Coordinates of C-alpha atoms and ligand atoms in Angstrom, one line a residue:
M44 CA 2.1 -23.1 -19.6
K45 CA 1.6 -23.2 -23.3
Y46 CA -1.3 -23.1 -25.7
F47 CA -2.4 -25.0 -28.7
S48 CA -5.3 -25.0 -31.2
T49 CA -8.3 -27.1 -30.8
R50 CA -7.8 -28.1 -34.6
G51 CA -4.5 -29.5 -34.2
G52 CA -1.1 -28.7 -35.3
D53 CA 2.3 -28.4 -33.8
E54 CA 2.1 -24.6 -32.9
R55 CA 2.5 -23.9 -29.2
L56 CA 2.1 -20.4 -27.9
S57 CA 2.9 -18.4 -24.7
F58 CA 0.0 -17.0 -22.9
E59 CA 0.9 -13.4 -24.3
E60 CA 0.9 -14.8 -27.7
T61 CA -2.4 -16.5 -27.2
V62 CA -3.9 -13.6 -25.8
L63 CA -2.8 -11.3 -28.6
T64 CA -3.5 -13.7 -31.3
G65 CA -7.2 -14.7 -30.4
L66 CA -8.2 -16.9 -33.1
A67 CA -5.7 -19.6 -34.3
P68 CA -4.6 -19.5 -37.9
N69 CA -6.2 -22.9 -38.6
G70 CA -9.6 -21.6 -37.4
G71 CA -9.2 -23.2 -34.0
L72 CA -9.4 -21.8 -30.5
Y73 CA -6.6 -22.0 -28.1
I74 CA -6.7 -24.2 -25.1
P75 CA -3.9 -24.8 -22.3
E76 CA -1.7 -27.8 -23.0
H77 CA -3.2 -29.2 -19.7
I78 CA -5.7 -28.2 -17.1
P79 CA -4.0 -27.3 -14.0
S80 CA -5.1 -28.7 -10.7
L81 CA -5.4 -26.9 -7.5
P82 CA -2.9 -26.6 -4.8
Q83 CA -3.2 -29.1 -2.1
N84 CA -4.7 -27.0 0.6
W85 CA -6.6 -24.7 -1.6
K86 CA -9.8 -24.8 0.5
S87 CA -8.2 -23.6 3.6
D88 CA -5.6 -21.3 2.1
W89 CA -7.9 -19.5 -0.2
K90 CA -11.0 -19.3 2.0
D91 CA -10.8 -15.6 2.9
Y92 CA -9.4 -14.4 -0.5
S93 CA -10.8 -11.4 -1.9
F94 CA -11.7 -11.4 -5.6
V95 CA -8.2 -10.0 -6.5
D96 CA -6.5 -12.6 -4.3
L97 CA -8.4 -15.3 -5.9
S98 CA -7.8 -13.9 -9.5
V99 CA -4.0 -14.0 -8.8
A100 CA -4.2 -17.4 -7.5
V101 CA -6.3 -18.9 -10.0
L102 CA -4.8 -16.9 -13.2
S103 CA -1.1 -17.7 -12.0
L104 CA -1.9 -21.5 -12.7
Y105 CA -2.6 -20.6 -16.4
I106 CA 0.3 -18.1 -16.9
S107 CA 4.1 -18.9 -16.5
P108 CA 5.7 -16.5 -13.9
D109 CA 8.6 -15.7 -16.3
E110 CA 5.9 -14.1 -18.6
V111 CA 4.0 -12.4 -15.9
S112 CA 5.4 -12.3 -12.4
Q113 CA 2.9 -12.5 -9.4
A114 CA 3.6 -9.0 -8.6
E115 CA 2.7 -7.8 -12.2
L116 CA -0.2 -10.1 -12.2
R117 CA -1.5 -8.5 -8.9
Q118 CA -1.2 -5.1 -10.3
L119 CA -3.0 -5.7 -13.5
V120 CA -5.8 -7.6 -11.6
E121 CA -6.1 -4.7 -9.1
K122 CA -6.3 -2.1 -11.6
S123 CA -9.2 -4.2 -13.5
Y124 CA -11.4 -4.6 -10.5
K125 CA -11.0 -1.3 -9.0
T126 CA -13.6 -0.1 -11.5
F127 CA -16.3 -2.4 -9.9
R128 CA -18.8 -0.8 -7.7
H129 CA -19.3 -3.7 -5.1
P130 CA -16.5 -4.7 -2.5
D131 CA -17.0 -8.4 -3.3
V132 CA -16.7 -7.6 -7.1
T133 CA -19.2 -10.4 -7.8
P134 CA -21.5 -10.7 -4.8
L135 CA -23.5 -13.9 -4.1
K136 CA -27.1 -13.2 -3.0
K137 CA -29.6 -15.6 -1.3
L138 CA -33.0 -15.8 -2.7
D139 CA -34.1 -18.8 -0.7
D140 CA -32.4 -21.8 1.3
K141 CA -31.5 -23.5 -2.0
T142 CA -31.2 -20.8 -4.5
F143 CA -28.5 -18.2 -4.7
V144 CA -27.7 -15.5 -7.4
L145 CA -24.1 -14.6 -8.4
E146 CA -24.2 -11.1 -9.5
L147 CA -21.8 -10.4 -12.3
F148 CA -22.9 -6.9 -13.4
H149 CA -21.2 -4.6 -10.9
G150 CA -18.7 -3.4 -13.5
P151 CA -18.6 -0.3 -15.4
T152 CA -21.2 -1.1 -18.0
F153 CA -23.6 -3.1 -15.7
A154 CA -23.2 -6.3 -17.5
F155 CA -20.9 -9.6 -17.0
K156 CA -18.7 -8.9 -20.0
D157 CA -16.9 -6.4 -17.7
V158 CA -15.4 -9.0 -15.6
A159 CA -13.2 -10.5 -18.6
L160 CA -12.9 -7.1 -20.7
Q161 CA -11.5 -5.0 -17.9
L162 CA -8.6 -7.4 -17.4
L163 CA -8.2 -8.1 -21.3
G164 CA -7.8 -4.4 -21.9
N165 CA -5.2 -4.2 -19.1
L166 CA -3.2 -7.5 -20.4
F167 CA -3.2 -5.9 -24.0
E168 CA -1.8 -2.6 -22.7
F169 CA 0.9 -4.5 -20.4
F170 CA 2.1 -6.7 -23.3
L171 CA 2.3 -3.8 -25.7
L172 CA 4.0 -1.4 -23.3
R173 CA 6.7 -4.3 -22.7
R174 CA 7.2 -4.9 -26.3
N175 CA 7.7 -1.2 -27.0
A176 CA 10.0 -0.5 -24.0
G177 CA 12.5 -2.8 -25.8
K178 CA 12.4 -0.7 -29.1
A179 CA 14.9 2.1 -30.0
E180 CA 14.3 5.6 -30.4
G181 CA 12.7 6.3 -33.8
E182 CA 11.3 2.9 -34.2
E183 CA 7.7 2.3 -34.9
P184 CA 6.0 1.3 -31.7
E185 CA 3.7 -1.8 -31.9
R186 CA 0.0 -0.8 -31.8
L187 CA -3.4 -2.7 -31.9
T188 CA -6.4 -1.6 -33.7
V189 CA -9.4 -3.3 -32.0
V190 CA -12.5 -3.4 -34.3
G191 CA -16.1 -4.9 -33.3
A192 CA -19.6 -4.5 -34.2
T193 CA -22.5 -4.3 -31.8
S194 CA -26.2 -4.4 -31.9
G195 CA -26.0 -2.2 -28.5
D196 CA -25.9 -4.9 -25.7
T197 CA -22.2 -5.5 -25.6
G198 CA -20.2 -2.8 -27.3
S199 CA -19.9 -0.6 -24.2
A200 CA -18.0 -3.4 -22.3
A201 CA -15.4 -3.5 -24.8
I202 CA -15.1 0.3 -24.9
Y203 CA -14.8 0.5 -21.2
G204 CA -12.2 -2.3 -21.3
L205 CA -10.0 -0.3 -23.7
R206 CA -10.7 3.3 -22.9
N207 CA -7.5 5.3 -22.4
K208 CA -5.2 2.2 -22.9
A209 CA -1.6 3.2 -24.4
N210 CA -0.9 2.1 -28.0
I211 CA -4.6 0.8 -28.6
S212 CA -7.3 2.4 -30.7
I213 CA -10.8 0.9 -30.6
F214 CA -13.5 1.1 -33.2
I215 CA -17.1 0.0 -32.4
L216 CA -19.5 -0.1 -35.3
H217 CA -23.3 0.3 -34.5
P218 CA -26.4 0.5 -36.7
K219 CA -27.2 4.1 -36.4
G220 CA -30.5 4.8 -34.7
R221 CA -31.2 1.1 -34.3
V222 CA -29.5 0.7 -30.7
S223 CA -31.5 1.4 -27.5
P224 CA -31.0 5.1 -26.4
I225 CA -29.3 4.1 -23.0
Q226 CA -27.0 1.5 -24.8
E227 CA -26.3 4.1 -27.3
A228 CA -25.3 6.7 -24.8
Q229 CA -23.2 4.1 -22.7
M230 CA -20.9 3.8 -25.8
T231 CA -20.8 7.3 -27.2
T232 CA -20.5 9.3 -24.0
V233 CA -17.0 7.6 -23.6
T234 CA -15.0 10.5 -25.1
D235 CA -11.4 9.3 -24.6
A236 CA -9.1 10.1 -27.5
N237 CA -8.6 6.3 -28.4
V238 CA -12.3 5.4 -28.4
H239 CA -14.3 5.6 -31.8
N240 CA -17.9 5.0 -32.0
V241 CA -18.8 4.6 -35.5
A242 CA -22.4 4.9 -36.3
V243 CA -23.2 3.0 -39.7
K244 CA -26.3 4.1 -41.5
G245 CA -27.5 0.5 -42.1
T246 CA -28.4 -2.7 -39.9
F247 CA -26.4 -4.8 -37.5
D248 CA -25.9 -7.2 -40.1
D249 CA -24.3 -4.5 -42.4
C250 CA -21.9 -3.8 -39.7
Q251 CA -21.0 -7.4 -39.3
D252 CA -20.3 -7.7 -43.0
I253 CA -18.0 -4.6 -42.8
L254 CA -16.3 -6.2 -40.0
K255 CA -15.8 -9.4 -41.8
S256 CA -14.4 -7.5 -45.0
L257 CA -12.0 -5.7 -42.7
F258 CA -10.5 -8.9 -41.2
A259 CA -10.5 -10.4 -44.5
D260 CA -8.4 -7.8 -46.0
R261 CA -4.8 -9.0 -45.4
E262 CA -3.2 -5.8 -46.3
F263 CA -5.3 -3.6 -44.2
N264 CA -5.1 -6.0 -41.5
A265 CA -1.3 -6.1 -41.4
T266 CA -0.9 -2.6 -41.5
H267 CA -3.3 -1.7 -38.7
R268 CA -2.7 -4.8 -36.7
L269 CA -6.4 -5.6 -36.3
A270 CA -7.5 -7.1 -33.2
A271 CA -10.7 -8.7 -31.8
V272 CA -11.9 -8.9 -28.3
N273 CA -14.7 -11.3 -28.8
S274 CA -15.4 -13.9 -26.4
I275 CA -13.3 -16.6 -27.8
N276 CA -10.1 -15.0 -26.4
W277 CA -8.6 -17.2 -23.9
A278 CA -7.8 -14.4 -21.4
R279 CA -11.7 -13.8 -21.2
I280 CA -12.4 -17.4 -20.4
V281 CA -9.7 -17.7 -17.6
A282 CA -10.8 -14.5 -16.0
Q283 CA -14.3 -15.8 -15.6
T284 CA -13.1 -18.9 -13.8
V285 CA -12.4 -16.8 -10.8
Y286 CA -16.0 -16.0 -9.7
Y287 CA -17.0 -19.6 -9.5
F288 CA -14.2 -20.1 -6.9
L289 CA -15.3 -16.9 -5.1
S290 CA -19.2 -18.2 -5.1
Y291 CA -18.0 -21.5 -3.4
F292 CA -16.5 -19.7 -0.5
H293 CA -19.2 -17.2 -0.1
L294 CA -21.8 -19.8 -0.3
Q295 CA -20.1 -21.5 2.6
S296 CA -20.5 -18.3 4.6
Q297 CA -24.2 -18.1 3.9
L298 CA -25.1 -21.6 4.8
P299 CA -26.9 -22.3 8.1
A300 CA -24.4 -22.9 11.0
G301 CA -22.9 -26.6 11.1
T302 CA -23.6 -27.2 7.3
S303 CA -20.6 -27.4 5.1
V304 CA -20.4 -26.7 1.4
D305 CA -18.8 -30.1 1.2
D306 CA -21.8 -31.7 2.4
I307 CA -24.2 -30.4 -0.1
E308 CA -24.3 -30.5 -4.0
I309 CA -23.7 -27.3 -6.0
Q310 CA -25.3 -26.8 -9.4
Y311 CA -24.4 -23.7 -11.4
V312 CA -27.1 -22.4 -13.8
V313 CA -25.8 -20.0 -16.5
P314 CA -27.5 -17.8 -19.0
T315 CA -25.7 -19.0 -22.2
G316 CA -24.9 -17.5 -25.7
N317 CA -21.4 -18.1 -27.0
F318 CA -20.6 -20.7 -24.3
G319 CA -17.9 -18.5 -22.6
D320 CA -19.3 -18.0 -19.1
I321 CA -20.3 -21.5 -18.8
L322 CA -17.1 -22.8 -20.2
A323 CA -15.2 -21.0 -17.5
G324 CA -17.3 -22.9 -14.9
Y325 CA -16.2 -26.3 -16.8
Y326 CA -12.6 -25.3 -16.4
A327 CA -13.1 -24.7 -12.5
K328 CA -14.7 -28.0 -12.4
R329 CA -12.0 -29.8 -14.0
M330 CA -9.5 -28.0 -11.9
G331 CA -11.2 -29.5 -8.9
L332 CA -13.9 -26.9 -7.6
P333 CA -16.6 -29.1 -6.2
M334 CA -19.9 -28.9 -8.1
S335 CA -22.5 -31.4 -9.5
K336 CA -23.4 -30.1 -12.7
L337 CA -23.5 -27.0 -15.0
V338 CA -26.9 -25.9 -16.4
V339 CA -26.8 -24.5 -19.9
A340 CA -29.8 -22.1 -20.1
T341 CA -30.6 -21.0 -23.5
N342 CA -33.4 -18.7 -24.8
E343 CA -35.2 -19.6 -28.0
N344 CA -31.9 -19.6 -29.9
D345 CA -31.6 -23.1 -28.6
I346 CA -28.9 -24.9 -30.5
L347 CA -27.1 -26.2 -27.2
A348 CA -30.1 -27.1 -25.6
R349 CA -30.9 -29.2 -28.7
F350 CA -27.5 -30.8 -28.8
W351 CA -27.9 -32.1 -25.2
K352 CA -31.3 -33.6 -26.1
S353 CA -30.2 -35.4 -29.2
G354 CA -26.4 -35.2 -29.9
K355 CA -27.0 -33.3 -33.0
Y356 CA -25.2 -30.1 -33.3
E357 CA -27.3 -28.3 -36.0
K358 CA -28.1 -24.7 -36.7
V359 CA -31.6 -25.4 -37.8
D360 CA -33.7 -28.0 -36.0
S361 CA -34.1 -30.5 -38.7
T362 CA -36.6 -32.5 -36.7
V363 CA -39.1 -29.6 -36.9
T364 CA -38.5 -28.0 -40.3
G365 CA -36.9 -30.6 -42.3
D366 CA -34.5 -28.0 -43.3
D367 CA -31.1 -29.1 -44.7
G368 CA -29.7 -26.8 -42.2
S369 CA -27.4 -24.9 -44.7
S370 CA -29.0 -21.7 -43.9
G371 CA -26.8 -19.0 -45.5
P372 CA -23.5 -17.6 -44.6
T373 CA -22.3 -16.7 -41.0
A374 CA -20.3 -14.0 -39.9
P375 CA -16.5 -14.6 -38.9
V376 CA -15.8 -15.7 -35.4
D377 CA -13.6 -13.0 -34.9
G378 CA -14.1 -9.3 -34.7
S379 CA -17.7 -9.3 -33.3
S380 CA -18.1 -8.2 -29.7
D381 CA -21.7 -9.3 -29.8
G382 CA -22.4 -12.8 -29.9
K383 CA -24.4 -12.8 -33.1
Q384 CA -22.9 -14.8 -35.7
G385 CA -25.6 -15.1 -38.3
T386 CA -28.0 -12.8 -39.9
A387 CA -31.7 -12.4 -39.2
S388 CA -32.3 -14.3 -42.6
S389 CA -30.0 -17.3 -41.6
G390 CA -32.2 -17.9 -38.5
V391 CA -31.1 -16.2 -35.4
R392 CA -34.2 -15.2 -33.6
E393 CA -34.4 -11.9 -31.9
T394 CA -35.4 -12.4 -28.3
L395 CA -35.9 -10.6 -25.1
S396 CA -32.3 -11.5 -24.1
P397 CA -30.5 -10.4 -27.1
A398 CA -26.9 -11.0 -25.8
M399 CA -27.7 -14.6 -26.1
D400 CA -29.1 -14.3 -29.7
V401 CA -26.4 -16.6 -31.4
M402 CA -26.6 -19.0 -34.2
V403 CA -23.7 -21.3 -33.1
S404 CA -21.7 -20.9 -29.8
S405 CA -18.2 -20.1 -30.6
N406 CA -16.7 -21.3 -27.3
F407 CA -18.5 -24.8 -27.6
E408 CA -15.7 -25.9 -29.8
R409 CA -13.5 -25.8 -26.8
L410 CA -15.9 -28.2 -24.9
L411 CA -16.0 -30.4 -27.8
W412 CA -12.1 -30.9 -27.9
Y413 CA -12.2 -32.2 -24.3
L414 CA -15.0 -34.5 -25.2
A415 CA -13.2 -35.7 -28.3
F416 CA -10.0 -36.2 -26.2
E417 CA -11.9 -38.3 -23.7
N418 CA -13.1 -40.7 -26.5
A419 CA -9.9 -40.9 -28.3
S420 CA -7.5 -43.8 -27.7
G421 CA -3.6 -44.1 -27.4
T422 CA -1.0 -42.2 -25.7
Q423 CA -1.4 -38.4 -24.5
P424 CA 0.0 -37.1 -27.7
E425 CA -1.9 -39.5 -29.8
K426 CA -5.2 -38.6 -28.3
E427 CA -4.6 -34.9 -28.5
A428 CA -3.9 -35.4 -32.3
E429 CA -6.9 -37.3 -32.7
A430 CA -9.1 -34.8 -30.8
G431 CA -7.7 -32.1 -33.2
K432 CA -8.4 -34.1 -36.2
F433 CA -12.0 -34.8 -35.0
L434 CA -12.6 -31.0 -34.3
D435 CA -11.2 -30.1 -37.6
G436 CA -13.7 -32.3 -39.4
W437 CA -16.8 -31.5 -37.2
M438 CA -16.2 -27.8 -37.6
S439 CA -15.6 -28.1 -41.3
G440 CA -18.8 -30.1 -41.4
M441 CA -20.7 -27.4 -39.5
K442 CA -19.4 -24.5 -41.8
A443 CA -20.2 -26.6 -44.9
N444 CA -23.5 -28.1 -43.8
G445 CA -24.7 -26.1 -40.9
R446 CA -24.8 -29.4 -38.9
V447 CA -22.8 -32.2 -37.4
E448 CA -24.0 -35.4 -35.8
L449 CA -21.6 -36.3 -32.9
P450 CA -20.8 -39.7 -31.7
I451 CA -23.0 -40.9 -29.0
A452 CA -20.1 -41.4 -26.7
V453 CA -19.5 -37.7 -26.9
L454 CA -23.1 -36.8 -26.0
E455 CA -22.8 -39.2 -23.1
S456 CA -19.5 -37.4 -22.0
A457 CA -21.2 -34.1 -22.3
R458 CA -24.1 -35.2 -20.2
K459 CA -21.8 -36.1 -17.2
D460 CA -21.1 -32.5 -16.4
F461 CA -24.0 -30.7 -18.1
L462 CA -27.7 -30.3 -18.2
A463 CA -29.5 -27.9 -20.7
E464 CA -32.8 -26.1 -21.0
R465 CA -34.4 -23.7 -23.4
I466 CA -36.5 -20.9 -22.2
S467 CA -38.9 -19.0 -24.4
D468 CA -39.7 -15.3 -24.2
E469 CA -43.0 -15.8 -22.5
E470 CA -41.3 -17.9 -19.7
T471 CA -38.7 -15.2 -19.4
L472 CA -41.3 -12.5 -18.8
A473 CA -43.3 -14.8 -16.5
T474 CA -40.1 -15.5 -14.4
I475 CA -39.2 -11.8 -14.1
Q476 CA -42.7 -11.2 -12.6
A477 CA -42.4 -14.4 -10.5
Y478 CA -39.3 -13.2 -8.7
F479 CA -40.5 -9.7 -8.4
G480 CA -43.5 -11.0 -6.5
G481 CA -41.4 -13.5 -4.6
N482 CA -40.6 -13.8 -0.8
V483 CA -37.5 -11.9 -1.4
P484 CA -38.4 -9.8 -4.3
Y485 CA -35.7 -9.7 -7.0
I486 CA -35.6 -7.8 -10.3
A487 CA -34.0 -10.0 -12.8
D488 CA -32.8 -8.8 -16.2
P489 CA -34.0 -11.0 -19.1
H490 CA -30.7 -12.8 -19.5
T491 CA -30.9 -13.7 -15.7
A492 CA -34.5 -14.6 -16.1
V493 CA -33.7 -17.2 -18.5
A494 CA -31.3 -18.9 -16.1
L495 CA -33.8 -18.5 -13.1
A496 CA -36.5 -20.3 -15.3
A497 CA -33.9 -23.1 -16.2
S498 CA -33.0 -23.5 -12.5
R499 CA -36.8 -24.0 -11.6
I500 CA -37.2 -26.8 -14.4
V501 CA -34.1 -28.8 -13.4
A502 CA -34.7 -28.4 -9.7
K503 CA -37.5 -30.8 -10.1
D504 CA -35.0 -33.7 -10.4
N505 CA -32.5 -32.4 -8.0
S506 CA -31.6 -34.2 -4.9
S507 CA -32.9 -32.7 -1.7
N508 CA -29.4 -31.3 -0.8
T509 CA -28.8 -29.6 -4.0
H510 CA -28.3 -25.9 -3.9
Q511 CA -28.4 -23.7 -7.2
I512 CA -26.0 -20.8 -7.9
V513 CA -27.7 -18.9 -10.8
L514 CA -25.4 -16.6 -12.6
S515 CA -26.9 -13.2 -13.1
T516 CA -25.3 -11.4 -16.1
A517 CA -26.9 -8.0 -16.5
H518 CA -28.4 -5.3 -14.3
P519 CA -32.0 -4.8 -15.0
A520 CA -31.8 -1.2 -16.1
K521 CA -29.6 -2.3 -19.1
F522 CA -32.5 -4.2 -20.6
S523 CA -35.2 -1.9 -19.4
E524 CA -37.8 -2.7 -22.2
A525 CA -38.1 -6.4 -21.2
V526 CA -38.1 -5.6 -17.5
S527 CA -40.8 -2.8 -17.7
R528 CA -42.9 -4.9 -20.2
A529 CA -42.9 -7.7 -17.4
L530 CA -43.6 -5.4 -14.4
E531 CA -45.6 -2.6 -15.8
G532 CA -48.8 -3.9 -14.3
Y533 CA -47.6 -4.2 -10.8
Q534 CA -48.6 -0.9 -8.9
Q535 CA -45.6 -1.3 -6.5
F536 CA -43.2 -1.3 -9.3
N537 CA -41.5 1.9 -10.3
F538 CA -38.7 1.7 -12.7
D539 CA -36.8 5.1 -11.7
R540 CA -37.1 4.1 -8.1
D541 CA -36.5 0.4 -8.2
V542 CA -34.1 -0.2 -11.1
L543 CA -32.5 2.7 -12.6
P544 CA -28.9 3.2 -11.1
E545 CA -27.6 6.6 -10.4
E546 CA -25.0 6.2 -13.0
F547 CA -27.6 6.1 -15.8
R548 CA -29.3 9.2 -14.7
G549 CA -28.5 12.1 -16.9
L550 CA -26.5 9.7 -19.3
L551 CA -28.6 10.8 -22.3
E552 CA -27.8 14.4 -22.0
K553 CA -24.0 13.9 -21.5
E554 CA -21.5 14.9 -24.2
K555 CA -21.2 12.3 -27.0
R556 CA -18.9 11.7 -29.6
V557 CA -19.6 9.5 -32.7
I558 CA -18.5 9.2 -36.1
D559 CA -21.1 9.0 -39.0
V560 CA -20.7 6.8 -41.9
E561 CA -23.4 7.4 -44.4
R562 CA -23.5 4.3 -46.3
P563 CA -22.8 0.5 -45.0
D564 CA -19.6 0.5 -47.2
V565 CA -16.4 -1.0 -46.0
E566 CA -14.3 1.5 -47.9
L567 CA -15.7 4.3 -45.9
V568 CA -15.0 2.5 -42.6
K569 CA -11.6 1.9 -43.7
A570 CA -11.2 5.6 -44.4
V571 CA -12.2 6.5 -40.9
I572 CA -9.6 4.1 -39.3
E573 CA -7.0 5.4 -41.7
R574 CA -7.7 8.8 -41.0
V575 CA -7.9 8.4 -37.2
V576 CA -5.1 5.9 -36.5
G577 CA -2.7 7.7 -38.9
H578 CA -3.4 10.7 -36.9
Q579 CA -2.5 9.0 -33.6
A580 CA 0.5 7.1 -34.8
G581 CA 3.9 8.2 -33.7
K582 CA 7.5 6.9 -33.3
I583 CA 9.1 5.7 -30.1
K584 CA 10.5 8.9 -28.3
A585 CA 13.9 9.2 -26.6
A586 CA 13.7 8.0 -23.1
G587 CA 12.4 10.6 -20.7
S588 CA 10.5 12.6 -23.4
I589 CA 6.7 12.4 -23.3
Ligands
PLP842 C1 -22.6 -12.2 -23.3 C2 -23.7 -12.3 -22.4 C3 -24.4 -13.6 -22.1 C4 -23.7 -14.9 -22.6 O1 -22.6 -15.1 -22.4 P1 -21.7 -16.3 -23.2 O2 -20.4 -16.2 -22.6 O3 -21.7 -15.6 -24.6 O4 -22.6 -17.5 -23.0 C5 -25.4 -13.6 -21.2 N1 -25.9 -12.5 -20.6 C6 -25.4 -11.2 -21.0 C7 -26.0 -10.0 -20.4 C8 -24.4 -11.0 -22.0 O5 -23.8 -9.9 -22.2

């Protein structure tokens, strides 16, 4: 299987090159040259598979065996999901006869990004070790310097994915004192030698700007081989397709006797920011996993919900503000481990579900490519070339004007597979309350609550045999402010007893390691990276030596 850029060109990359490259040189995202279909007897062959078994089965459809053998893939996957606390890795919980929650937060940092980042870290390490094994004594080993910025919510997943990995250093910038204490502690209590938390005196936007300058500095970038682990990395998407398959089988085992999953309609509802989680569902659907529709649930940063209503893809809602949409610069797609791509001044709203506070959804570009392809004409290569050209034009339009109006045929194609809803902070809080007070009391984090709220809205138009699987992306303790605010009035609610996991107790008192940077100045951050990485660099040693 080879990969090419959504913005066209003749470049064809292996899986390894795709994963190590991240963003294509022409600004596009890599997609597989075709979407594989499922083996003939997948329903019976896979029905008792564990998460690990399913990962091997699904991933090997996207990775040529001469790149990563089945045995190697199994080892990588086993290592990646050993860190999860639940035996199912991503368990499916029943809320009522028609509503199920797919919990994706049982990994080391209690959020869904662990599912992909645990695997990505191991893939990086595997590829680097293999490249270095072929080098002679005294040669420079290949190394990666992963850099990211976080406002707190997702930096820890990247750190836990890359901690203690050979030949990789990771630097995560956060705004000093502006990250919640638990989130700060989740990052800074990881004291592995290759993990470097950088506390920048400044704002999250300052951190984003520093990151942008680092990646734009060709010389520095080449010297240190900078890499990003953000949600456009193909490995993250493909890792996430696995739980859609698992939930299909687990749904079957929770349906009343005599009911088959193939006699009902399955609708997936996904809290969406950068469109990575739900895009994985789209690939699963295209591969042949039965589902009716995927529901995009956004918070007040609703660019996607507006697209599905109007066909306009625009940063600022022109129908409300009359704004011309060109609302300031956006940070680069690469580099960030958080979704945020704009600055507060450019219109990102701060909401109670911060991991979904994005201006534009980077992975949406991949879906747009498929929609453009469907509406192109000619032979397969002609259609591919046309889709690449469309995407290049649309994305330049987006960059220049902050908006692009897509052909009506594209909107119609998008509506075949997706519905979309926008949920306000008020509705988010009310939903946390409603599910806490429900028949099966469930404490949802604010991101999950956005999806639950959307599931209720779309359910009104569902057929009577539609079952919903709502993806739950974070443990409620991770977003304690919103959860406590919603539930503080309930006498029977006790945060420490009902929400706080064992792993978070005492976290604030643990040993921390952090590098302070006194000014938001890229040169200071460069000096930190140079000092630390220079110190760790070494030459390939003779075989047998340590
Ligand atoms: C990243 C994140 C999301 C959004 O996922 P995308 O793939 O960016 O759409 C939702 N919830 C939580 C808790 C997240 O961390």
